Amino acid sequence: MSALRVGIAGFGLAGEVFHAPLVAAVADLEVSGIVTTNPQRQARARETYPYALVVPAVDELWGSIDVLVVAAPNRAHLPLGLAAVENGVAVVMDKPLAGSADEGQELVDAAERAGVPFTVFQNRRLDGDFLTVRRLLNDGALGAVTRFESRFERFRPEVGEGWRELGDPEEGGGLLLDLGAHLVDQARELFGRPVRLYAEMAARRPGAQVEDDVFIALEHPNGENSHLWMSAIAPLHGPRFRVSGTRAGFSSDGLDPQEAQLQQGLRPGDTGFAIAPPGELATADGRQEVPLEPGAYVRFYEAVVPWLRDGAPPPVDPRDSLACLRVLEAARRSATNHSAIELEGVS
């Protein structure tokens, strides 16, 4: 059986570093088309994927691909997703699903009406540290969880270039949609839909047009509390994860290495790929190292094959990502109004 033909719309960080190498690492998938208007990116795309059709507009790919990966800026998610659905082409949408929950709902509804397969690249579900937390919870090693702390903290005191730093709401910039789409999704995956939240957010760096410092507190149905930090202005980083349970606690430091390794040219299967330093488990009897599960972003695209060929469940249910967007919008309201928000009927 011939490989499924994958088109990638956008060849910036998401398309070039994440999606294209992961697609190429799966035997039953091939990078068949790349959309970018940037001449330098076009040249790199042709050099790296010589058999791919490199074009400036997605309309030139219809009829040549089986699935479109939308790796373009957030403002393009809705039009590109709708165009693929209208042409009967399956969609892998990079997170966030869309720039707003209303746009996300429009995409999910359009795909369901047309019967077009649609999923979202929530790759941080396949971080090695997150897989380790999930394993410890499933094994009962931590007991009942009381507090889940999760951080994406960086120190970038100067405002950078790029669309994520732009204040126009149409751009969908800022940390809430960027990192919040990961952290809220992870918390929902572990503990279910939150029932209430409280959030703080601010644009702290001189010249910042969008939020660069965010905190979200979620309360889950069984009483677990998730505290989520994301910041570009944190010179002293807290642990990536710190999970407190009635039997034990777990912590890990540093970010999953897959993104940095992909940028360096390493690929799934290379020696040392996705391997991170161990975490720590603390009990009443002391502390011990816990090896982290290897990260596994490539599993997402491995799951794309049976999803499209055999009707298996999607790698990620797009309704999960839609629910995540609704939580993020509630967090923005909470921060604006300085109040806790009940989420019944919201998420």
Short mmCIF file of C-alpha atoms in Angstrom, two decimals:
data_model
loop_
_atom_site.label_atom_id
_atom_site.label_comp_id
_atom_site.label_asym_id
_atom_site.label_seq_id
_atom_site.Cartn_x
_atom_site.Cartn_y
_atom_site.Cartn_z
CA MET A 1 0.00 0.00 0.00
CA SER A 2 1.38 3.41 -0.97
CA ALA A 3 2.20 5.96 1.69
CA LEU A 4 -0.34 8.60 2.66
CA ARG A 5 0.52 11.93 1.07
CA VAL A 6 0.97 14.75 3.59
CA GLY A 7 0.90 18.45 2.79
CA ILE A 8 2.31 20.93 5.29
CA ALA A 9 0.99 24.51 5.25
CA GLY A 10 3.67 26.65 6.84
CA PHE A 11 7.41 25.97 7.07
CA GLY A 12 8.45 28.01 10.09
CA LEU A 13 9.26 26.52 13.48
CA ALA A 14 6.17 24.30 13.59
CA GLY A 15 6.32 23.04 10.02
CA GLU A 16 10.07 22.68 9.54
CA VAL A 17 11.15 21.58 13.02
CA PHE A 18 8.19 19.60 14.31
CA HIS A 19 5.85 18.33 11.63
CA ALA A 20 7.97 17.60 8.57
CA PRO A 21 10.65 15.52 10.39
CA LEU A 22 8.02 13.56 12.33
CA VAL A 23 5.99 12.83 9.19
CA ALA A 24 9.17 11.72 7.40
CA ALA A 25 9.97 9.36 10.30
CA VAL A 26 6.81 7.29 9.71
CA ALA A 27 7.13 4.68 6.97
CA ASP A 28 3.49 4.95 5.79
CA LEU A 29 3.58 8.74 5.47
CA GLU A 30 5.44 10.97 3.05
CA VAL A 31 5.97 14.72 2.86
CA SER A 32 4.33 15.35 -0.51
CA GLY A 33 3.70 19.09 -0.39
CA ILE A 34 4.93 22.17 1.47
CA VAL A 35 3.30 25.61 1.41
CA THR A 36 5.43 28.67 2.11
CA THR A 37 5.86 32.05 0.43
CA ASN A 38 9.29 32.68 1.97
CA PRO A 39 12.07 32.13 -0.63
CA GLN A 40 14.64 30.95 1.94
CA ARG A 41 12.19 28.46 3.42
CA GLN A 42 11.22 27.29 -0.05
CA ALA A 43 14.89 26.58 -0.79
CA ARG A 44 15.35 24.63 2.44
CA ALA A 45 12.15 22.68 1.81
CA ARG A 46 13.26 21.67 -1.68
CA GLU A 47 16.71 20.67 -0.44
CA THR A 48 15.40 18.59 2.48
CA TYR A 49 12.34 17.09 0.76
CA PRO A 50 13.27 16.95 -2.95
CA TYR A 51 10.21 14.88 -3.90
CA ALA A 52 7.75 17.31 -2.28
CA LEU A 53 5.81 19.89 -4.26
CA VAL A 54 6.83 23.26 -2.79
CA VAL A 55 4.24 25.92 -3.56
CA PRO A 56 3.21 29.40 -2.33
CA ALA A 57 -0.52 28.66 -1.96
CA VAL A 58 -2.41 25.70 -0.51
CA ASP A 59 -4.81 25.66 -3.47
CA GLU A 60 -1.98 24.17 -5.53
CA LEU A 61 -1.93 21.04 -3.34
CA TRP A 62 -5.53 19.88 -3.67
CA GLY A 63 -5.60 16.58 -5.51
CA SER A 64 -2.00 15.86 -4.55
CA ILE A 65 -2.37 15.19 -0.81
CA ASP A 66 -4.44 13.00 1.52
CA VAL A 67 -4.03 15.09 4.65
CA LEU A 68 -3.13 18.72 5.32
CA VAL A 69 -1.03 19.69 8.34
CA VAL A 70 -1.80 23.30 9.27
CA ALA A 71 1.45 24.62 10.75
CA ALA A 72 0.79 28.26 9.89
CA PRO A 73 0.27 31.17 12.34
CA ASN A 74 -2.92 31.13 14.42
CA ARG A 75 -4.70 33.67 12.22
CA ALA A 76 -4.58 31.16 9.34
CA HIS A 77 -5.99 28.16 11.20
CA LEU A 78 -9.64 28.86 10.42
CA PRO A 79 -9.33 29.63 6.67
CA LEU A 80 -6.85 26.83 5.98
CA GLY A 81 -8.85 24.30 7.99
CA LEU A 82 -12.10 25.23 6.25
CA ALA A 83 -10.42 25.08 2.83
CA ALA A 84 -9.17 21.56 3.51
CA VAL A 85 -12.59 20.43 4.74
CA GLU A 86 -14.27 21.91 1.67
CA ASN A 87 -11.87 19.93 -0.52
CA GLY A 88 -12.43 16.70 1.42
CA VAL A 89 -8.87 16.58 2.75
CA ALA A 90 -8.19 15.33 6.29
CA VAL A 91 -6.71 17.89 8.68
CA VAL A 92 -3.99 17.83 11.32
CA MET A 93 -4.24 21.24 13.00
CA ASP A 94 -1.34 22.49 15.07
CA LYS A 95 -2.43 23.73 18.48
CA PRO A 96 -4.28 25.84 19.37
CA LEU A 97 -7.23 24.56 17.36
CA ALA A 98 -8.09 28.16 16.42
CA GLY A 99 -7.70 31.72 17.60
CA SER A 100 -10.98 31.59 19.52
CA ALA A 101 -13.46 29.03 20.77
CA ASP A 102 -16.08 30.27 18.26
CA GLU A 103 -13.65 29.70 15.38
CA GLY A 104 -12.74 26.31 16.83
CA GLN A 105 -16.41 25.36 17.01
CA GLU A 106 -16.83 26.41 13.39
CA LEU A 107 -13.96 24.14 12.33
CA VAL A 108 -15.16 21.13 14.33
CA ASP A 109 -18.73 21.53 13.09
CA ALA A 110 -17.64 21.91 9.45
CA ALA A 111 -15.49 18.77 9.60
CA GLU A 112 -18.27 16.74 11.25
CA ARG A 113 -20.87 17.88 8.69
CA ALA A 114 -18.56 17.02 5.80
CA GLY A 115 -17.38 13.74 7.32
CA VAL A 116 -13.76 14.88 6.98
CA PRO A 117 -11.25 13.50 9.53
CA PHE A 118 -9.91 16.25 11.78
CA THR A 119 -7.42 16.16 14.67
CA VAL A 120 -5.16 18.53 16.61
CA PHE A 121 -1.41 18.23 17.24
CA GLN A 122 -1.36 18.31 21.06
CA ASN A 123 2.20 17.03 21.06
CA ARG A 124 2.92 17.79 24.73
CA ARG A 125 0.77 14.79 25.65
CA LEU A 126 3.81 12.87 24.42
CA ASP A 127 6.48 14.67 26.44
CA GLY A 128 8.50 12.13 28.40
CA ASP A 129 7.98 13.87 31.75
CA PHE A 130 4.22 14.02 31.19
CA LEU A 131 4.13 10.34 30.20
CA THR A 132 5.98 9.61 33.45
CA VAL A 133 3.43 11.53 35.53
CA ARG A 134 0.63 9.67 33.80
CA ARG A 135 2.33 6.31 34.49
CA LEU A 136 2.82 7.11 38.17
CA LEU A 137 -0.82 8.12 38.49
CA ASN A 138 -2.04 5.00 36.70
CA ASP A 139 0.17 2.83 38.92
CA GLY A 140 -1.18 4.48 42.07
CA ALA A 141 2.35 5.39 43.14
CA LEU A 142 1.36 8.87 44.29
CA GLY A 143 -1.93 8.03 45.97
CA ALA A 144 -4.70 10.62 45.67
CA VAL A 145 -3.31 13.77 44.07
CA THR A 146 -3.85 16.97 46.01
CA ARG A 147 -1.90 19.45 43.87
CA PHE A 148 -0.47 19.34 40.35
CA GLU A 149 2.06 22.05 39.48
CA SER A 150 3.13 22.55 35.89
CA ARG A 151 5.42 25.23 34.46
CA PHE A 152 6.73 26.53 31.16
CA GLU A 153 9.01 29.28 32.42
CA ARG A 154 11.63 31.07 30.37
CA PHE A 155 13.65 34.26 30.70
CA ARG A 156 13.39 36.39 27.58
CA PRO A 157 13.43 39.94 28.96
CA GLU A 158 13.44 41.55 25.51
CA VAL A 159 10.34 41.45 23.33
CA GLY A 160 11.15 39.43 20.23
CA GLU A 161 9.97 39.62 16.66
CA GLY A 162 7.24 37.50 15.14
CA TRP A 163 3.49 37.28 15.10
CA ARG A 164 3.22 35.81 18.63
CA GLU A 165 4.33 39.18 20.04
CA LEU A 166 1.76 41.24 18.11
CA GLY A 167 -1.17 42.82 19.91
CA ASP A 168 -3.77 42.50 17.14
CA PRO A 169 -6.33 39.96 18.47
CA GLU A 170 -6.61 38.51 14.96
CA GLU A 171 -3.03 37.26 15.29
CA GLY A 172 -3.82 35.06 18.31
CA GLY A 173 -0.51 35.94 19.97
CA GLY A 174 0.49 35.82 23.62
CA LEU A 175 1.38 33.03 26.02
CA LEU A 176 -2.18 32.06 26.88
CA LEU A 177 -2.91 30.53 23.46
CA ASP A 178 0.67 29.40 22.97
CA LEU A 179 1.78 27.62 26.15
CA GLY A 180 -1.62 27.63 27.85
CA ALA A 181 -2.97 25.36 25.11
CA HIS A 182 -0.43 22.76 26.28
CA LEU A 183 -0.67 23.15 30.05
CA VAL A 184 -4.46 23.21 30.27
CA ASP A 185 -4.71 20.24 27.91
CA GLN A 186 -2.29 18.24 30.06
CA ALA A 187 -4.20 19.04 33.24
CA ARG A 188 -7.50 18.06 31.62
CA GLU A 189 -5.97 14.82 30.39
CA LEU A 190 -4.88 13.84 33.88
CA PHE A 191 -7.76 15.03 36.04
CA GLY A 192 -10.74 15.74 33.80
CA ARG A 193 -12.57 18.92 32.92
CA PRO A 194 -12.11 21.65 35.53
CA VAL A 195 -15.11 22.93 37.43
CA ARG A 196 -13.74 26.37 38.35
CA LEU A 197 -10.68 28.51 37.76
CA TYR A 198 -8.84 31.63 38.75
CA ALA A 199 -6.22 33.33 36.55
CA GLU A 200 -3.70 36.15 36.54
CA MET A 201 -1.98 37.51 33.46
CA ALA A 202 0.02 40.57 32.50
CA ALA A 203 2.24 42.06 29.80
CA ARG A 204 5.31 42.79 31.94
CA ARG A 205 8.22 43.41 29.56
CA PRO A 206 8.74 46.97 28.27
CA GLY A 207 6.96 47.24 24.94
CA ALA A 208 5.05 43.97 25.32
CA GLN A 209 1.72 44.04 23.46
CA VAL A 210 0.45 40.67 24.68
CA GLU A 211 0.54 38.73 27.94
CA ASP A 212 3.97 37.31 28.76
CA ASP A 213 3.31 36.18 32.35
CA VAL A 214 0.34 33.93 33.18
CA PHE A 215 -0.91 31.86 36.11
CA ILE A 216 -4.00 29.64 36.06
CA ALA A 217 -5.46 27.70 38.98
CA LEU A 218 -7.92 24.92 38.12
CA GLU A 219 -10.10 22.86 40.41
CA HIS A 220 -11.05 19.43 39.06
CA PRO A 221 -14.14 17.29 39.84
CA ASN A 222 -12.38 15.01 42.35
CA GLY A 223 -10.76 17.86 44.25
CA GLU A 224 -7.35 17.96 42.57
CA ASN A 225 -5.92 21.44 42.13
CA SER A 226 -3.81 22.27 39.08
CA HIS A 227 -1.54 25.30 39.30
CA LEU A 228 -0.16 26.28 35.91
CA TRP A 229 2.55 28.86 35.24
CA MET A 230 3.77 30.16 31.91
CA SER A 231 6.18 33.06 31.64
CA ALA A 232 8.77 34.75 29.44
CA ILE A 233 10.00 36.80 32.38
CA ALA A 234 11.03 34.16 34.94
CA PRO A 235 14.81 34.27 35.59
CA LEU A 236 14.50 31.56 38.27
CA HIS A 237 12.63 28.55 36.92
CA GLY A 238 10.53 26.32 39.13
CA PRO A 239 10.25 22.56 38.51
CA ARG A 240 8.63 21.55 35.25
CA PHE A 241 6.31 19.26 37.20
CA ARG A 242 5.70 18.94 40.91
CA VAL A 243 2.89 16.57 41.88
CA SER A 244 1.81 16.09 45.49
CA GLY A 245 -0.15 13.01 46.49
CA THR A 246 -1.24 11.32 49.72
CA ARG A 247 1.31 8.53 49.20
CA ALA A 248 4.21 10.27 47.45
CA GLY A 249 5.30 13.25 45.42
CA PHE A 250 7.06 13.55 42.08
CA SER A 251 9.11 16.34 40.54
CA SER A 252 11.09 16.85 37.35
CA ASP A 253 13.15 19.74 36.00
CA GLY A 254 13.80 21.07 32.54
CA LEU A 255 11.82 20.84 29.33
CA ASP A 256 11.34 17.66 27.33
CA PRO A 257 14.35 17.54 24.95
CA GLN A 258 12.53 16.62 21.72
CA GLU A 259 12.02 20.18 20.44
CA ALA A 260 15.66 21.17 20.98
CA GLN A 261 16.89 17.91 19.48
CA LEU A 262 14.71 18.26 16.39
CA GLN A 263 16.11 21.79 15.92
CA GLN A 264 19.61 20.33 16.15
CA GLY A 265 18.86 17.80 13.43
CA LEU A 266 18.33 14.69 15.57
CA ARG A 267 15.47 12.44 14.58
CA PRO A 268 13.33 9.74 16.24
CA GLY A 269 15.42 6.59 16.52
CA ASP A 270 18.75 8.42 16.81
CA THR A 271 20.88 7.55 19.82
CA GLY A 272 19.84 9.61 22.81
CA PHE A 273 16.77 11.09 21.14
CA ALA A 274 14.02 12.05 23.64
CA ILE A 275 16.03 10.87 26.66
CA ALA A 276 16.00 13.26 29.63
CA PRO A 277 17.55 13.23 33.12
CA PRO A 278 15.56 11.40 35.78
CA GLY A 279 12.91 12.89 38.01
CA GLU A 280 12.54 12.38 41.73
CA LEU A 281 10.01 10.47 43.82
CA ALA A 282 9.63 11.48 47.48
CA THR A 283 7.92 9.26 50.08
CA ALA A 284 7.85 9.15 53.87
CA ASP A 285 10.87 6.83 53.64
CA GLY A 286 13.05 9.14 51.56
CA ARG A 287 13.76 10.15 47.98
CA GLN A 288 14.77 8.18 44.91
CA GLU A 289 15.45 8.86 41.25
CA VAL A 290 12.77 7.93 38.75
CA PRO A 291 13.79 7.39 35.10
CA LEU A 292 11.60 9.43 32.78
CA GLU A 293 9.71 7.76 29.98
CA PRO A 294 11.23 8.58 26.57
CA GLY A 295 9.33 11.32 24.80
CA ALA A 296 7.39 10.15 21.77
CA TYR A 297 6.06 12.88 19.47
CA VAL A 298 6.36 10.48 16.54
CA ARG A 299 3.57 8.37 18.08
CA PHE A 300 1.12 11.07 17.05
CA TYR A 301 1.90 10.57 13.36
CA GLU A 302 2.11 6.81 13.74
CA ALA A 303 -1.50 7.00 14.95
CA VAL A 304 -2.49 9.10 11.92
CA VAL A 305 -2.08 6.06 9.65
CA PRO A 306 -4.74 3.77 11.21
CA TRP A 307 -6.95 6.81 11.82
CA LEU A 308 -7.10 7.61 8.10
CA ARG A 309 -6.85 4.08 6.69
CA ASP A 310 -8.89 2.02 9.14
CA GLY A 311 -11.18 4.48 10.89
CA ALA A 312 -9.35 4.21 14.22
CA PRO A 313 -9.90 7.01 16.75
CA PRO A 314 -8.03 10.24 15.97
CA PRO A 315 -4.71 10.83 17.73
CA VAL A 316 -6.45 13.71 19.54
CA ASP A 317 -10.19 14.33 19.69
CA PRO A 318 -10.64 17.91 18.39
CA ARG A 319 -13.42 18.41 20.94
CA ASP A 320 -10.74 18.16 23.65
CA SER A 321 -8.89 21.06 22.07
CA LEU A 322 -12.13 22.99 21.70
CA ALA A 323 -12.85 22.50 25.41
CA CYS A 324 -9.32 23.69 26.17
CA LEU A 325 -9.96 26.91 24.20
CA ARG A 326 -13.08 27.56 26.26
CA VAL A 327 -11.07 27.17 29.46
CA LEU A 328 -8.43 29.59 28.15
CA GLU A 329 -11.08 32.17 27.29
CA ALA A 330 -12.54 31.78 30.78
CA ALA A 331 -9.05 32.33 32.18
CA ARG A 332 -8.78 35.61 30.29
CA ARG A 333 -12.12 36.74 31.73
CA SER A 334 -10.98 35.75 35.21
CA ALA A 335 -7.77 37.76 34.90
CA THR A 336 -9.63 40.77 33.53
CA ASN A 337 -12.28 40.70 36.26
CA HIS A 338 -9.95 39.56 39.10
CA SER A 339 -12.42 36.83 40.00
CA ALA A 340 -12.89 33.07 40.13
CA ILE A 341 -15.09 31.59 37.41
CA GLU A 342 -17.41 28.61 37.63
CA LEU A 343 -16.97 26.42 34.54
CA GLU A 344 -20.22 24.46 34.55
CA GLY A 345 -21.34 24.40 30.91
CA VAL A 346 -18.13 26.15 29.77
CA SER A 347 -15.68 23.26 29.38
#
